[in-house]
Coordinates of C-alpha atoms in Angstrom, one line a residue:
X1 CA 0.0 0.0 0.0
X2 CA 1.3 3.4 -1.0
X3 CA 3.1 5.3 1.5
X4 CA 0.7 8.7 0.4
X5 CA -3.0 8.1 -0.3
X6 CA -4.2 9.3 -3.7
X7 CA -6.4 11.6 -2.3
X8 CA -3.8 13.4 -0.3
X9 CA -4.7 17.0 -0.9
X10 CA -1.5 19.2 0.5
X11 CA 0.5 16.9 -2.0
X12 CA -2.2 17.3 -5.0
X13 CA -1.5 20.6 -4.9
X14 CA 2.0 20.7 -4.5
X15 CA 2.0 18.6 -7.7
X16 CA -0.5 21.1 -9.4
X17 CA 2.2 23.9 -8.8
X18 CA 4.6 22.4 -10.9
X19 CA 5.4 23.5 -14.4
X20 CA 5.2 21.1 -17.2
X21 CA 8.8 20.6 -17.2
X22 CA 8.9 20.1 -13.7
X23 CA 6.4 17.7 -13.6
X24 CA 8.2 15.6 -16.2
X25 CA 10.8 15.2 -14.3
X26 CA 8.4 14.3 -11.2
X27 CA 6.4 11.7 -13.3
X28 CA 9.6 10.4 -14.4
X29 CA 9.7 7.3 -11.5
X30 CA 11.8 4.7 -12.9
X31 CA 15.6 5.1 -14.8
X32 CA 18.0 7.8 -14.3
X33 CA 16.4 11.7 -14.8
X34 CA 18.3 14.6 -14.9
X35 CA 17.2 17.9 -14.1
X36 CA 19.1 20.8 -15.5
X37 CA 18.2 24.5 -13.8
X38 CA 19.6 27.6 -12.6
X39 CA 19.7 28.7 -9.1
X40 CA 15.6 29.9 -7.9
X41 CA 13.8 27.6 -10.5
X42 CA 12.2 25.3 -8.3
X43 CA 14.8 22.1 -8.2
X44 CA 14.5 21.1 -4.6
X45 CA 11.2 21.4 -4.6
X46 CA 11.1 18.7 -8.2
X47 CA 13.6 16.4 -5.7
X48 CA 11.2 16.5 -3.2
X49 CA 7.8 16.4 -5.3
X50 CA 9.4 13.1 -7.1
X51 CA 10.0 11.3 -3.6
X52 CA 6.5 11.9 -2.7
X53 CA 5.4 10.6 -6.3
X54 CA 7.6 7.6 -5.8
X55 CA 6.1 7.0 -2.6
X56 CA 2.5 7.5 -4.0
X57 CA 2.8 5.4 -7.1
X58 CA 5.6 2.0 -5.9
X59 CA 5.1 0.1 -3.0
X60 CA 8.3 1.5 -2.1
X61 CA 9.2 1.9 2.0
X62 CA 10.0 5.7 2.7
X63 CA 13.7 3.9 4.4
X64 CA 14.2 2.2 1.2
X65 CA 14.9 5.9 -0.6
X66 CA 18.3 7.9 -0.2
X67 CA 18.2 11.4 -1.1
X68 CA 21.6 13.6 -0.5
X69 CA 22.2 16.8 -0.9
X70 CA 25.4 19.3 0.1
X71 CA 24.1 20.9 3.1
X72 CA 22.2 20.8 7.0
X73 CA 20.1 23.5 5.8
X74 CA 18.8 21.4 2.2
X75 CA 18.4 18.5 4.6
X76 CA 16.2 20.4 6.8
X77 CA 13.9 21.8 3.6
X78 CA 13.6 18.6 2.3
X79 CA 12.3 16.9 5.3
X80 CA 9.7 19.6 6.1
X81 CA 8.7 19.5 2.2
X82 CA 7.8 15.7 3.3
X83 CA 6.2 16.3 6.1
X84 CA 3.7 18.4 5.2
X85 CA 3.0 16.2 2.3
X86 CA 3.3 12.5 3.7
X87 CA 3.4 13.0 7.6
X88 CA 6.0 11.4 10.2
X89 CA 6.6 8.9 7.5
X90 CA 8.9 11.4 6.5
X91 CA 11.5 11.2 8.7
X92 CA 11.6 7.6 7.1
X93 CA 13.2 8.7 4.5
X94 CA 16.9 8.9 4.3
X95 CA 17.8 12.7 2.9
X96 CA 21.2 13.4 4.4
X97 CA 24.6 15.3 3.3
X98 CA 26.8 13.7 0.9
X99 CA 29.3 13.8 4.2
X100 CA 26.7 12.5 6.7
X101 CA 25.9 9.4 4.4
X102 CA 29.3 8.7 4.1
X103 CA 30.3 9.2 7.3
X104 CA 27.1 6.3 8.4
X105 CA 28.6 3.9 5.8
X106 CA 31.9 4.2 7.6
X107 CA 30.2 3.8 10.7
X108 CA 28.3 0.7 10.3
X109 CA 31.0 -0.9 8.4
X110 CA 34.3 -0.3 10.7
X111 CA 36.0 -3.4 10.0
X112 CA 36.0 -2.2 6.0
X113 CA 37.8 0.9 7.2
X114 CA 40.3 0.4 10.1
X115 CA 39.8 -0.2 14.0
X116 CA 37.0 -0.4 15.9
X117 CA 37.6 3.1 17.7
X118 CA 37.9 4.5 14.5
X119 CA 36.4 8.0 14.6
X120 CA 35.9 11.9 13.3
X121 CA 39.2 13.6 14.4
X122 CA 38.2 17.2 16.1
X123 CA 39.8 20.5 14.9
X124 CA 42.2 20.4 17.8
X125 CA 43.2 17.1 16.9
X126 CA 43.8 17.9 13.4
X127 CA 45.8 21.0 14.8
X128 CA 47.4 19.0 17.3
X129 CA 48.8 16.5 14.2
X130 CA 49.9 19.8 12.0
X131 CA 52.1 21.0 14.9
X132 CA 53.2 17.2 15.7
X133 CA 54.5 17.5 11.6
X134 CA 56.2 20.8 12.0
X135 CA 58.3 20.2 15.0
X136 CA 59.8 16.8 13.5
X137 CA 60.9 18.7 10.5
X138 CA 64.4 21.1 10.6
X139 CA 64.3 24.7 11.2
X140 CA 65.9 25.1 7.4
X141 CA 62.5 23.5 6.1
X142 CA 60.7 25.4 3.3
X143 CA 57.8 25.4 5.9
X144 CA 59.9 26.8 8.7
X145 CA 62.7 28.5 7.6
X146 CA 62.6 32.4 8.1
X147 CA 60.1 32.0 10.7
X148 CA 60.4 32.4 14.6
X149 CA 57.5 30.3 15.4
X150 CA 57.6 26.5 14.1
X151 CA 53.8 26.7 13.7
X152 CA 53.7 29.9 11.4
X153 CA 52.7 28.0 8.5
X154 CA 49.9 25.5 10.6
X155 CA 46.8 26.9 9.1
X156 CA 47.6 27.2 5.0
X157 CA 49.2 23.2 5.8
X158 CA 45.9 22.7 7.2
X159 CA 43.9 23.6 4.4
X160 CA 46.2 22.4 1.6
X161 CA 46.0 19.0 3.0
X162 CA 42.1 19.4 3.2
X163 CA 42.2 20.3 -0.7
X164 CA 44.7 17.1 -1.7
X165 CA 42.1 15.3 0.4
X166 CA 39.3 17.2 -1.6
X167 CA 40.4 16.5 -5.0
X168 CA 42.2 13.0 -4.5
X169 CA 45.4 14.6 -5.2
X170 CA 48.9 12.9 -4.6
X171 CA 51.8 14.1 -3.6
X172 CA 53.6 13.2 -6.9
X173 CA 50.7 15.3 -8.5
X174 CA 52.1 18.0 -7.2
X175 CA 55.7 17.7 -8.1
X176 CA 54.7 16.9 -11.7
X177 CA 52.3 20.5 -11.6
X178 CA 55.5 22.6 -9.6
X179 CA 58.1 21.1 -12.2
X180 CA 55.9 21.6 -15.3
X181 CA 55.2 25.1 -14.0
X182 CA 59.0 26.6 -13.4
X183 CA 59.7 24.6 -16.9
X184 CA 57.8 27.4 -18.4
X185 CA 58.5 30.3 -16.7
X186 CA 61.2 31.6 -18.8
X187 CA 58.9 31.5 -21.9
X188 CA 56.4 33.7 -20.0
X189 CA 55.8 37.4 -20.6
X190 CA 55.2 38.3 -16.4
X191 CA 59.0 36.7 -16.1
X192 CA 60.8 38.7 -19.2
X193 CA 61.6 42.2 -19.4
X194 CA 59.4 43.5 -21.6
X195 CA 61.4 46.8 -22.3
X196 CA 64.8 48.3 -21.6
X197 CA 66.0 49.1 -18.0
X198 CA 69.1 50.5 -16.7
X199 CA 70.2 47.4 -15.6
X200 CA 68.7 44.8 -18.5
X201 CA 68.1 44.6 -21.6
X202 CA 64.6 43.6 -23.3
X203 CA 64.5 39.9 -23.5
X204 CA 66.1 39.1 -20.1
X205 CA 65.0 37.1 -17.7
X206 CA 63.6 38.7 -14.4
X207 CA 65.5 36.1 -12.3
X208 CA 64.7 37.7 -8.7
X209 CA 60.9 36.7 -10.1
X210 CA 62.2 33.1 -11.1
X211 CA 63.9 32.4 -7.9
X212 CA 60.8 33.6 -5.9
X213 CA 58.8 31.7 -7.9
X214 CA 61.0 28.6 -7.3
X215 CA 60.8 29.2 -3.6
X216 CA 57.3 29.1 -3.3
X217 CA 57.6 25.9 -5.5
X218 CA 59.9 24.5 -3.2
X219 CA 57.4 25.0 -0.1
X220 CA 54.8 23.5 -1.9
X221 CA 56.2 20.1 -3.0
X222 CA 57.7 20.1 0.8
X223 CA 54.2 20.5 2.6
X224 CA 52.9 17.5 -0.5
X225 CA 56.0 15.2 0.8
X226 CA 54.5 15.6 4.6
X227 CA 50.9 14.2 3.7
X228 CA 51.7 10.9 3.6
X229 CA 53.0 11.3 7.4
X230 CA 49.8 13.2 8.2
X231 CA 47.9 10.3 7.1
X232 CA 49.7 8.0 9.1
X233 CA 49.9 9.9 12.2
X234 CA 46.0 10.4 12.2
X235 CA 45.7 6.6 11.0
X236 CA 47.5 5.8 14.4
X237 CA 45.3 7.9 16.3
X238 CA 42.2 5.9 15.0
X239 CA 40.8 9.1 13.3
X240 CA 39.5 10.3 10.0
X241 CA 38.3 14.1 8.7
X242 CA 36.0 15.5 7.4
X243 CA 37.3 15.6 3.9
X244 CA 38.5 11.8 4.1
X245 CA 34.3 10.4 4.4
X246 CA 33.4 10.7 0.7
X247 CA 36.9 9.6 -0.8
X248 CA 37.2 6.8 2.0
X249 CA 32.9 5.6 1.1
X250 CA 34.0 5.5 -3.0
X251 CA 37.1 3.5 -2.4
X252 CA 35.2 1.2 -0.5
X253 CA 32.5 0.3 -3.1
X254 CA 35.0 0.3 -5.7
X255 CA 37.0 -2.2 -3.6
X256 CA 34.1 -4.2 -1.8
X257 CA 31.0 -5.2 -4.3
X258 CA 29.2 -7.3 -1.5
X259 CA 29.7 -3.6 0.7
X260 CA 28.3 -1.4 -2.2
X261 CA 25.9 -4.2 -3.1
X262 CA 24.3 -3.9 0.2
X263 CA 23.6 0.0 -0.1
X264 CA 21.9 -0.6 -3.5
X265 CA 19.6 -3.5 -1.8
X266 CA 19.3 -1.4 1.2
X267 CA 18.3 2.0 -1.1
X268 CA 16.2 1.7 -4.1
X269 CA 15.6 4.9 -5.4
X270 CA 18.9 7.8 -4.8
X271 CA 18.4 11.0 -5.4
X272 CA 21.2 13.9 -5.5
X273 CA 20.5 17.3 -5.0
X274 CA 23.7 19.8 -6.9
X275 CA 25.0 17.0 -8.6

């Protein structure tokens, strides 16, 4: 028996709001449907009207349907969408963050991803493994050297981890990008004088822009060669970030079929809000 009863009039009209387009997509119940819309046209409420229709037309469970989307605040719209439409059944329905999802998956499946105290590391903890990095490493490090405190460069180490993380980029990645890069300098127009000075000619290298170029090249392949031993040190801790949950989940299914294979019986309509 259908989740939402045909005569359900809050969702009736809901549905009657819809444009023609919109509705499409919402009638659309079985195979893949892509919606394609700017910002302000009406796209979460589609997502929403076609988990109602789903509910209304299968004999699908509200727990067997997985809607994600990027933030607390879509979550929260979503679910109050659904609930003036279908009720308490709506907090049935599985609509979390791409982060949260993947954060349950590593959850309920520990023994896929490490120990069984494996957990979230907090910001202090992150910041507590930075500083652990920076003091192992010699004063003369790119990272350190010219600076009184050994932590000067914590925060920008920080967040360029969280973007390798972000973008599943290794460390080699980055020598290949640094090395390609100062390659071409000398065949860029910012790095040749463009016109006579008193001291060089037009034509000649500005080499004081080369060699602070290759500095800042330097400190960036050196903060790449300590992520490995970032990763480690939080693996012996037993924690994992933030940026780690989606990258960690993908591997997983890629690597384990009967692990993905038990989402896709568990979940049998997804939905993806931002895609």
């Amino acid at each position: 028996m259908p989740v939402i009863p045909p005569n359900n009039d809050a969702f009736q009209q809901a549905l009657d709001k819809l444009n023609p387009d919109q509705r499409r997509a919402v009638d659309q119940i079985e195979g893949p449907v892509l919606v394609l819309a700017g910002p302000g046209t009406g796209k979460t409420q589609v997502l929403a009207a076609r988990i109602g229709n789903i509910l209304l037309h299968t004999d699908t469970r509200p727990q067997n349907i997985l809607c994600l989307t990027f933030t607390d605040a879509g979550v929260n719209a979503m679910r109050q969408r659904l609930l003036s439409w279908i009720g308490p059944d709506a907090h049935r329905v599985a609509i979390m963050t791409y982060h949260s999802f993947c954060n349950r998956v590593i959850q309920e499946n520990i023994g896929y991803f490490g120990t069984q105290d494996l957990e979230p590391a907090s910001e202090l903890e992150q910041i507590e493994i930075v500083r652990e990095l920076l003091l192992k490493v010699s004063p003369e490090h790119p990272l350190r050297a010219g600076y009184k405190s050994p932590f000067q460069s914590e925060k920008q180490l920080r967040n360029f981890f969280n973007f390798l993380k972000s973008e599943d980029i290794k460390p080699g990645d980055i020598h290949k990008a640094a090395d390609l890069w100062l390659k071409q300098l000398p065949e860029l127009p910012e790095f040749i004088f463009q016109r006579k000075t008193k001291d060089n000619k037009k034509g000649d290298l500005k080499t004081h822009k080369i060699a602070e170029e290759t500095a800042r090249m330097d400190k960036l392949k050196s903060a790449a060669d300590l992520f490995p031993t970032y990763n480690h040190l939080l693996h012996r801790t037993g924690r994992y970030e933030f940026e780690d949950m989606i990258l960690w989940t993908l591997k997983a299914f890629l690597q384990y079929p009967e692990l993905l294979l038990n989402y896709q019986e568990r979940y049998l309509y997804v939905l993806v809000d931002e895609y």
